[in-house]
Amino acid sequence: MAIHWQTLPRNPDLPRAYLKAALNRKITGEHLPDLGLRCNLSADPRHLAAYRELCGFGEGGMLPATYPHVLAFALQMRLLTDKRFPFPVLGLVHLRNRIQVLRPLGGVAGVRVSVHAQNLQAHEKGVTFDLVTQVDDPLGPLWQEHSTMLCRQAKIDGLPNPVQTDAQEPQSALVAVHRWYAAADTGRRYARVSGDYNPIHLSALSARLFGFPTAIAHGMWSLAQSVAALRERLPQSNYQLEVAFHKPVRLPSELIFSASAAGPSGQLALHGRDDLLHMSGTWGPATL
């Protein structure tokens, strides 16, 4: 599918996107639009500092590998709430995420961020698609992300991908690297730095409207905390992280992050109470 790119003069307005998301709750089609959005953006130092502190990165010269997702979030929401996009934003489930750091992430000023959707597939629980985000500077691609999203209500023709009913534990021996406590207000605190005010993350009351007994942590918060714990094991560039989100992290919760030994490749896992697996994944050389 050829992408028809639209360049925006400024970062989209998030409150307007949330209003559209609240009003548009129906499935309106069976095909992804050929629309792609681009915008020139820069990292705000104060916002970046707040993100670093919340997600455990501390100070540093290089941009956290998960931060471009936050930088691009308003652009992602603008695409997902476009009238041509067939699936409602509220209710989408984040299944998997792949981040590729292709070159060292410096201050990231005046980069071009682009977003489009692709790879629509039937799934036993609905349909999935990939939300693709890329950051480029004048030399070319810096960073890329594929977020695989599930829309439970939708149906399309085709054989569904099998659902993995059992969470896949990493195969190699992992060692506990870090432990942290996810407080009841973690979702609200992350929403303030990420812009992601999905009701399932904000409070038990709002989460119950969507079938959750309590608020759950953002998957990208869990991933950011994990990347921060891995920062001594990861190179500065030319690597990728791939994770699958399993059971949601109910707030409040105690979490244990484990990883294999340092090296060019490795495995990771995030567990909660009673050894419940919340997230698993790998890192290794970038394949782009």
mmCIF file of C-alpha atoms in Angstrom:
data_model
loop_
_atom_site.group_PDB
_atom_site.id
_atom_site.type_symbol
_atom_site.label_atom_id
_atom_site.label_comp_id
_atom_site.label_asym_id
_atom_site.label_seq_id
_atom_site.Cartn_x
_atom_site.Cartn_y
_atom_site.Cartn_z
ATOM 1 C CA MET A 1 0.000 0.000 0.000
ATOM 2 C CA ALA A 2 1.440 3.352 -1.047
ATOM 3 C CA ILE A 3 1.358 5.924 1.746
ATOM 4 C CA HIS A 4 0.005 9.398 0.964
ATOM 5 C CA TRP A 5 1.884 11.693 3.313
ATOM 6 C CA GLN A 6 0.457 14.808 4.906
ATOM 7 C CA THR A 7 2.884 17.241 6.566
ATOM 8 C CA LEU A 8 1.525 19.104 9.576
ATOM 9 C CA PRO A 9 2.826 22.578 10.479
ATOM 10 C CA ARG A 10 2.860 21.849 14.228
ATOM 11 C CA ASN A 11 2.317 19.073 16.745
ATOM 12 C CA PRO A 12 -1.411 18.131 16.816
ATOM 13 C CA ASP A 13 -3.694 19.187 19.653
ATOM 14 C CA LEU A 14 -4.192 16.289 22.092
ATOM 15 C CA PRO A 15 -7.405 17.518 23.810
ATOM 16 C CA ARG A 16 -9.095 17.709 20.419
ATOM 17 C CA ALA A 17 -7.972 14.160 19.625
ATOM 18 C CA TYR A 18 -9.369 12.889 22.922
ATOM 19 C CA LEU A 19 -12.689 14.579 22.252
ATOM 20 C CA LYS A 20 -12.873 12.845 18.878
ATOM 21 C CA ALA A 21 -11.902 9.535 20.488
ATOM 22 C CA ALA A 22 -14.710 9.870 23.040
ATOM 23 C CA LEU A 23 -17.290 10.674 20.349
ATOM 24 C CA ASN A 24 -16.199 8.089 17.755
ATOM 25 C CA ARG A 25 -16.789 4.676 19.336
ATOM 26 C CA LYS A 26 -17.940 2.718 16.261
ATOM 27 C CA ILE A 27 -16.120 0.657 13.639
ATOM 28 C CA THR A 28 -16.524 2.404 10.285
ATOM 29 C CA GLY A 29 -14.669 0.157 7.842
ATOM 30 C CA GLU A 30 -12.451 -2.863 7.157
ATOM 31 C CA HIS A 31 -9.378 -1.250 5.600
ATOM 32 C CA LEU A 32 -6.558 0.866 6.936
ATOM 33 C CA PRO A 33 -6.252 4.315 5.355
ATOM 34 C CA ASP A 34 -3.273 5.073 3.113
ATOM 35 C CA LEU A 35 -2.711 8.227 5.166
ATOM 36 C CA GLY A 36 0.626 9.027 6.766
ATOM 37 C CA LEU A 37 1.361 12.052 8.948
ATOM 38 C CA ARG A 38 4.647 13.928 9.284
ATOM 39 C CA CYS A 39 5.736 16.771 11.505
ATOM 40 C CA ASN A 40 9.029 18.437 12.483
ATOM 41 C CA LEU A 41 9.458 18.169 16.266
ATOM 42 C CA SER A 42 12.053 18.780 18.984
ATOM 43 C CA ALA A 43 12.437 17.351 22.462
ATOM 44 C CA ASP A 44 11.575 19.872 25.185
ATOM 45 C CA PRO A 45 14.310 19.801 27.897
ATOM 46 C CA ARG A 46 11.918 20.222 30.842
ATOM 47 C CA HIS A 47 9.527 17.588 29.541
ATOM 48 C CA LEU A 48 12.423 15.227 28.884
ATOM 49 C CA ALA A 49 13.751 15.763 32.412
ATOM 50 C CA ALA A 50 10.336 14.909 33.899
ATOM 51 C CA TYR A 51 10.172 11.760 31.764
ATOM 52 C CA ARG A 52 13.675 10.696 32.807
ATOM 53 C CA GLU A 53 12.854 11.118 36.487
ATOM 54 C CA LEU A 54 9.538 9.283 36.360
ATOM 55 C CA CYS A 55 10.837 6.318 34.331
ATOM 56 C CA GLY A 56 14.117 5.858 36.208
ATOM 57 C CA PHE A 57 16.598 6.992 33.562
ATOM 58 C CA GLY A 58 18.314 9.691 35.586
ATOM 59 C CA GLU A 59 20.460 12.290 33.876
ATOM 60 C CA GLY A 60 22.380 11.519 30.705
ATOM 61 C CA GLY A 61 23.514 12.847 27.370
ATOM 62 C CA MET A 62 21.633 10.349 25.232
ATOM 63 C CA LEU A 63 17.885 10.282 24.738
ATOM 64 C CA PRO A 64 16.105 7.280 26.347
ATOM 65 C CA ALA A 65 15.231 4.719 23.687
ATOM 66 C CA THR A 66 11.529 4.922 24.609
ATOM 67 C CA TYR A 67 11.266 8.714 24.597
ATOM 68 C CA PRO A 68 10.573 9.152 20.839
ATOM 69 C CA HIS A 69 7.316 7.248 21.421
ATOM 70 C CA VAL A 70 6.245 10.034 23.785
ATOM 71 C CA LEU A 71 7.488 12.705 21.371
ATOM 72 C CA ALA A 72 5.312 11.170 18.634
ATOM 73 C CA PHE A 73 2.231 10.406 20.743
ATOM 74 C CA ALA A 74 0.116 13.386 19.649
ATOM 75 C CA LEU A 75 0.869 12.574 16.009
ATOM 76 C CA GLN A 76 -0.162 8.950 16.608
ATOM 77 C CA MET A 77 -3.425 10.075 18.197
ATOM 78 C CA ARG A 78 -4.108 12.427 15.290
ATOM 79 C CA LEU A 79 -3.814 9.500 12.868
ATOM 80 C CA LEU A 80 -5.901 7.112 14.988
ATOM 81 C CA THR A 81 -8.728 9.645 15.350
ATOM 82 C CA ASP A 82 -8.766 10.690 11.688
ATOM 83 C CA LYS A 83 -12.198 10.197 10.104
ATOM 84 C CA ARG A 84 -10.645 7.747 7.626
ATOM 85 C CA PHE A 85 -9.332 5.457 10.372
ATOM 86 C CA PRO A 86 -11.845 2.600 10.779
ATOM 87 C CA PHE A 87 -11.262 1.514 14.387
ATOM 88 C CA PRO A 88 -12.057 3.410 17.606
ATOM 89 C CA VAL A 89 -9.075 4.381 19.733
ATOM 90 C CA LEU A 90 -10.703 3.591 23.073
ATOM 91 C CA GLY A 91 -10.539 -0.159 23.564
ATOM 92 C CA LEU A 92 -7.425 -0.793 21.458
ATOM 93 C CA VAL A 93 -5.059 -3.254 23.158
ATOM 94 C CA HIS A 94 -1.279 -2.895 22.843
ATOM 95 C CA LEU A 95 -0.008 -6.438 22.194
ATOM 96 C CA ARG A 96 3.619 -6.049 21.113
ATOM 97 C CA ASN A 97 6.240 -3.375 20.617
ATOM 98 C CA ARG A 98 9.504 -3.254 18.676
ATOM 99 C CA ILE A 99 11.897 -0.322 19.007
ATOM 100 C CA GLN A 100 14.969 0.060 16.802
ATOM 101 C CA VAL A 101 17.679 2.557 17.734
ATOM 102 C CA LEU A 102 19.513 2.894 14.434
ATOM 103 C CA ARG A 103 21.964 5.677 15.299
ATOM 104 C CA PRO A 104 22.875 7.418 18.579
ATOM 105 C CA LEU A 105 20.011 9.526 19.938
ATOM 106 C CA GLY A 106 21.438 12.895 20.915
ATOM 107 C CA GLY A 107 19.356 15.922 21.831
ATOM 108 C CA VAL A 108 16.920 15.317 18.950
ATOM 109 C CA ALA A 109 16.151 18.859 17.808
ATOM 110 C CA GLY A 110 14.284 19.570 14.588
ATOM 111 C CA VAL A 111 13.771 15.939 13.596
ATOM 112 C CA ARG A 112 11.007 14.723 11.305
ATOM 113 C CA VAL A 113 8.561 12.332 12.971
ATOM 114 C CA SER A 114 6.282 10.231 10.767
ATOM 115 C CA VAL A 115 3.408 7.882 11.592
ATOM 116 C CA HIS A 116 1.333 5.462 9.511
ATOM 117 C CA ALA A 117 -0.573 2.185 9.952
ATOM 118 C CA GLN A 118 0.007 -1.075 8.091
ATOM 119 C CA ASN A 119 -0.237 -4.875 8.227
ATOM 120 C CA LEU A 120 -3.946 -5.333 8.957
ATOM 121 C CA GLN A 121 -4.550 -8.987 9.874
ATOM 122 C CA ALA A 122 -7.376 -11.154 11.110
ATOM 123 C CA HIS A 123 -7.019 -12.334 14.703
ATOM 124 C CA GLU A 124 -9.054 -14.804 16.750
ATOM 125 C CA LYS A 125 -9.997 -11.957 19.074
ATOM 126 C CA GLY A 126 -10.595 -9.332 16.370
ATOM 127 C CA VAL A 127 -8.044 -7.688 14.075
ATOM 128 C CA THR A 128 -4.500 -6.426 14.543
ATOM 129 C CA PHE A 129 -2.503 -3.718 12.817
ATOM 130 C CA ASP A 130 0.897 -2.116 13.220
ATOM 131 C CA LEU A 131 1.287 1.549 14.077
ATOM 132 C CA VAL A 132 4.670 2.496 12.586
ATOM 133 C CA THR A 133 6.524 5.540 13.900
ATOM 134 C CA GLN A 134 9.859 6.770 12.557
ATOM 135 C CA VAL A 135 12.235 9.592 13.490
ATOM 136 C CA ASP A 136 14.554 10.990 10.804
ATOM 137 C CA ASP A 137 17.223 13.668 10.799
ATOM 138 C CA PRO A 138 18.988 15.093 7.701
ATOM 139 C CA LEU A 139 21.205 11.986 7.548
ATOM 140 C CA GLY A 140 18.274 9.546 7.462
ATOM 141 C CA PRO A 141 16.446 7.231 9.890
ATOM 142 C CA LEU A 142 17.398 7.530 13.576
ATOM 143 C CA TRP A 143 14.716 5.456 15.325
ATOM 144 C CA GLN A 144 11.737 3.303 14.399
ATOM 145 C CA GLU A 145 8.888 1.678 16.319
ATOM 146 C CA HIS A 146 6.254 -0.913 15.436
ATOM 147 C CA SER A 147 3.356 -1.053 17.909
ATOM 148 C CA THR A 148 1.005 -3.983 17.259
ATOM 149 C CA MET A 149 -2.545 -3.089 18.280
ATOM 150 C CA LEU A 150 -5.620 -5.312 18.693
ATOM 151 C CA CYS A 151 -9.169 -4.121 18.029
ATOM 152 C CA ARG A 152 -11.447 -6.695 19.636
ATOM 153 C CA GLN A 153 -14.720 -5.583 18.074
ATOM 154 C CA ALA A 154 -13.566 -5.669 14.430
ATOM 155 C CA LYS A 155 -13.738 -8.549 11.945
ATOM 156 C CA ILE A 156 -12.199 -8.940 8.488
ATOM 157 C CA ASP A 157 -11.956 -11.785 5.992
ATOM 158 C CA GLY A 158 -8.948 -14.079 6.231
ATOM 159 C CA LEU A 159 -7.515 -16.778 8.443
ATOM 160 C CA PRO A 160 -6.889 -15.463 11.941
ATOM 161 C CA ASN A 161 -3.480 -15.561 13.544
ATOM 162 C CA PRO A 162 -3.448 -18.072 16.401
ATOM 163 C CA VAL A 163 -3.822 -16.652 19.884
ATOM 164 C CA GLN A 164 -1.082 -17.632 22.309
ATOM 165 C CA THR A 165 -3.019 -18.516 25.413
ATOM 166 C CA ASP A 166 0.060 -19.111 27.570
ATOM 167 C CA ALA A 167 2.562 -16.358 28.200
ATOM 168 C CA GLN A 168 5.923 -17.297 26.741
ATOM 169 C CA GLU A 169 8.637 -17.424 29.391
ATOM 170 C CA PRO A 170 12.188 -16.584 28.224
ATOM 171 C CA GLN A 171 14.255 -19.659 27.409
ATOM 172 C CA SER A 172 17.597 -18.680 28.943
ATOM 173 C CA ALA A 173 18.401 -18.167 32.628
ATOM 174 C CA LEU A 174 17.533 -14.655 33.781
ATOM 175 C CA VAL A 175 18.770 -12.792 36.848
ATOM 176 C CA ALA A 176 16.756 -10.196 38.771
ATOM 177 C CA VAL A 177 18.160 -6.801 37.792
ATOM 178 C CA HIS A 178 15.761 -4.371 39.435
ATOM 179 C CA ARG A 179 12.668 -4.245 41.647
ATOM 180 C CA TRP A 180 10.233 -1.388 41.877
ATOM 181 C CA TYR A 181 6.849 -0.500 43.283
ATOM 182 C CA ALA A 182 4.137 0.767 40.952
ATOM 183 C CA ALA A 183 1.984 3.015 43.137
ATOM 184 C CA ALA A 184 -1.740 3.548 42.660
ATOM 185 C CA ASP A 185 -1.120 6.920 40.977
ATOM 186 C CA THR A 186 1.481 5.588 38.497
ATOM 187 C CA GLY A 187 -0.953 5.767 35.567
ATOM 188 C CA ARG A 188 -1.835 9.388 36.293
ATOM 189 C CA ARG A 189 1.807 10.375 36.724
ATOM 190 C CA TYR A 190 2.822 8.713 33.449
ATOM 191 C CA ALA A 191 -0.165 10.281 31.661
ATOM 192 C CA ARG A 192 1.111 13.732 32.614
ATOM 193 C CA VAL A 193 4.479 13.159 30.903
ATOM 194 C CA SER A 194 3.272 11.004 27.989
ATOM 195 C CA GLY A 195 -0.080 12.594 27.114
ATOM 196 C CA ASP A 196 -1.713 9.123 27.218
ATOM 197 C CA TYR A 197 -4.860 9.700 29.294
ATOM 198 C CA ASN A 198 -6.569 6.416 28.455
ATOM 199 C CA PRO A 199 -9.164 5.935 31.248
ATOM 200 C CA ILE A 200 -7.998 2.376 31.997
ATOM 201 C CA HIS A 201 -4.783 3.837 33.439
ATOM 202 C CA LEU A 202 -6.116 6.721 35.521
ATOM 203 C CA SER A 203 -8.216 5.313 38.384
ATOM 204 C CA ALA A 204 -10.119 2.230 39.477
ATOM 205 C CA LEU A 205 -13.402 4.031 38.792
ATOM 206 C CA SER A 206 -12.565 4.916 35.177
ATOM 207 C CA ALA A 207 -10.920 1.527 34.555
ATOM 208 C CA ARG A 208 -14.096 -0.312 35.610
ATOM 209 C CA LEU A 209 -15.961 1.348 32.743
ATOM 210 C CA PHE A 210 -13.772 -0.745 30.417
ATOM 211 C CA GLY A 211 -13.929 -4.017 32.345
ATOM 212 C CA PHE A 212 -10.847 -3.709 34.578
ATOM 213 C CA PRO A 213 -11.266 -4.100 38.363
ATOM 214 C CA THR A 214 -8.558 -1.496 39.002
ATOM 215 C CA ALA A 215 -6.359 0.888 37.048
ATOM 216 C CA ILE A 216 -3.547 -0.744 35.068
ATOM 217 C CA ALA A 217 -0.116 0.630 34.259
ATOM 218 C CA HIS A 218 0.730 1.814 30.746
ATOM 219 C CA GLY A 219 2.639 -0.839 28.837
ATOM 220 C CA MET A 220 5.070 1.841 27.647
ATOM 221 C CA TRP A 221 5.755 2.833 31.263
ATOM 222 C CA SER A 222 6.673 -0.775 32.047
ATOM 223 C CA LEU A 223 8.883 -0.876 28.959
ATOM 224 C CA ALA A 224 10.546 2.446 29.796
ATOM 225 C CA GLN A 225 11.330 1.297 33.353
ATOM 226 C CA SER A 226 12.798 -1.904 31.917
ATOM 227 C CA VAL A 227 14.952 -0.079 29.361
ATOM 228 C CA ALA A 228 16.239 2.178 32.144
ATOM 229 C CA ALA A 229 17.236 -0.914 34.129
ATOM 230 C CA LEU A 230 18.994 -2.294 31.018
ATOM 231 C CA ARG A 231 20.932 0.849 30.134
ATOM 232 C CA GLU A 232 24.301 -0.626 31.172
ATOM 233 C CA ARG A 233 23.688 -3.671 28.964
ATOM 234 C CA LEU A 234 22.552 -1.910 25.777
ATOM 235 C CA PRO A 235 24.770 -0.263 23.140
ATOM 236 C CA GLN A 236 24.237 3.350 22.129
ATOM 237 C CA SER A 237 22.852 2.419 18.706
ATOM 238 C CA ASN A 238 22.241 -0.272 16.078
ATOM 239 C CA TYR A 239 20.073 -2.419 18.328
ATOM 240 C CA GLN A 240 16.419 -3.334 18.744
ATOM 241 C CA LEU A 241 14.127 -4.279 21.589
ATOM 242 C CA GLU A 242 11.094 -6.492 21.036
ATOM 243 C CA VAL A 243 8.555 -7.142 23.777
ATOM 244 C CA ALA A 244 5.177 -8.805 24.167
ATOM 245 C CA PHE A 245 2.714 -7.551 26.773
ATOM 246 C CA HIS A 246 1.005 -10.381 28.637
ATOM 247 C CA LYS A 247 -1.006 -9.809 31.824
ATOM 248 C CA PRO A 248 -1.676 -6.151 32.671
ATOM 249 C CA VAL A 249 0.026 -4.607 35.705
ATOM 250 C CA ARG A 250 -2.752 -3.808 38.185
ATOM 251 C CA LEU A 251 -2.073 -0.776 40.334
ATOM 252 C CA PRO A 252 -0.656 -0.743 42.936
ATOM 253 C CA SER A 253 1.805 -3.570 42.318
ATOM 254 C CA GLU A 254 5.330 -4.789 43.102
ATOM 255 C CA LEU A 255 7.394 -5.729 40.057
ATOM 256 C CA ILE A 256 10.607 -7.650 39.408
ATOM 257 C CA PHE A 257 12.599 -7.062 36.217
ATOM 258 C CA SER A 258 14.976 -9.834 35.108
ATOM 259 C CA ALA A 259 17.442 -10.056 32.231
ATOM 260 C CA SER A 260 20.153 -12.289 30.820
ATOM 261 C CA ALA A 261 23.831 -11.389 31.028
ATOM 262 C CA ALA A 262 25.227 -8.405 29.135
ATOM 263 C CA GLY A 263 26.017 -9.072 25.493
ATOM 264 C CA PRO A 264 25.003 -8.212 21.928
ATOM 265 C CA SER A 265 21.745 -10.144 22.435
ATOM 266 C CA GLY A 266 19.655 -11.052 25.425
ATOM 267 C CA GLN A 267 16.274 -11.740 26.954
ATOM 268 C CA LEU A 268 14.166 -9.908 29.523
ATOM 269 C CA ALA A 269 11.050 -10.438 31.610
ATOM 270 C CA LEU A 270 8.866 -8.451 33.974
ATOM 271 C CA HIS A 271 7.049 -10.379 36.717
ATOM 272 C CA GLY A 272 4.621 -9.413 39.425
ATOM 273 C CA ARG A 273 3.073 -11.080 42.434
ATOM 274 C CA ASP A 274 2.955 -14.901 42.416
ATOM 275 C CA ASP A 275 5.453 -14.901 39.505
ATOM 276 C CA LEU A 276 2.806 -13.521 37.126
ATOM 277 C CA LEU A 277 4.436 -12.643 33.783
ATOM 278 C CA HIS A 278 3.558 -9.137 32.601
ATOM 279 C CA MET A 279 6.074 -8.661 29.784
ATOM 280 C CA SER A 280 8.779 -10.660 28.018
ATOM 281 C CA GLY A 281 11.146 -9.819 25.218
ATOM 282 C CA THR A 282 14.554 -9.747 23.621
ATOM 283 C CA TRP A 283 17.230 -7.321 22.513
ATOM 284 C CA GLY A 284 19.814 -7.677 19.766
ATOM 285 C CA PRO A 285 21.304 -6.076 16.654
ATOM 286 C CA ALA A 286 18.882 -4.000 14.571
ATOM 287 C CA THR A 287 17.525 -5.770 11.482
ATOM 288 C CA LEU A 288 16.276 -2.758 9.470
#
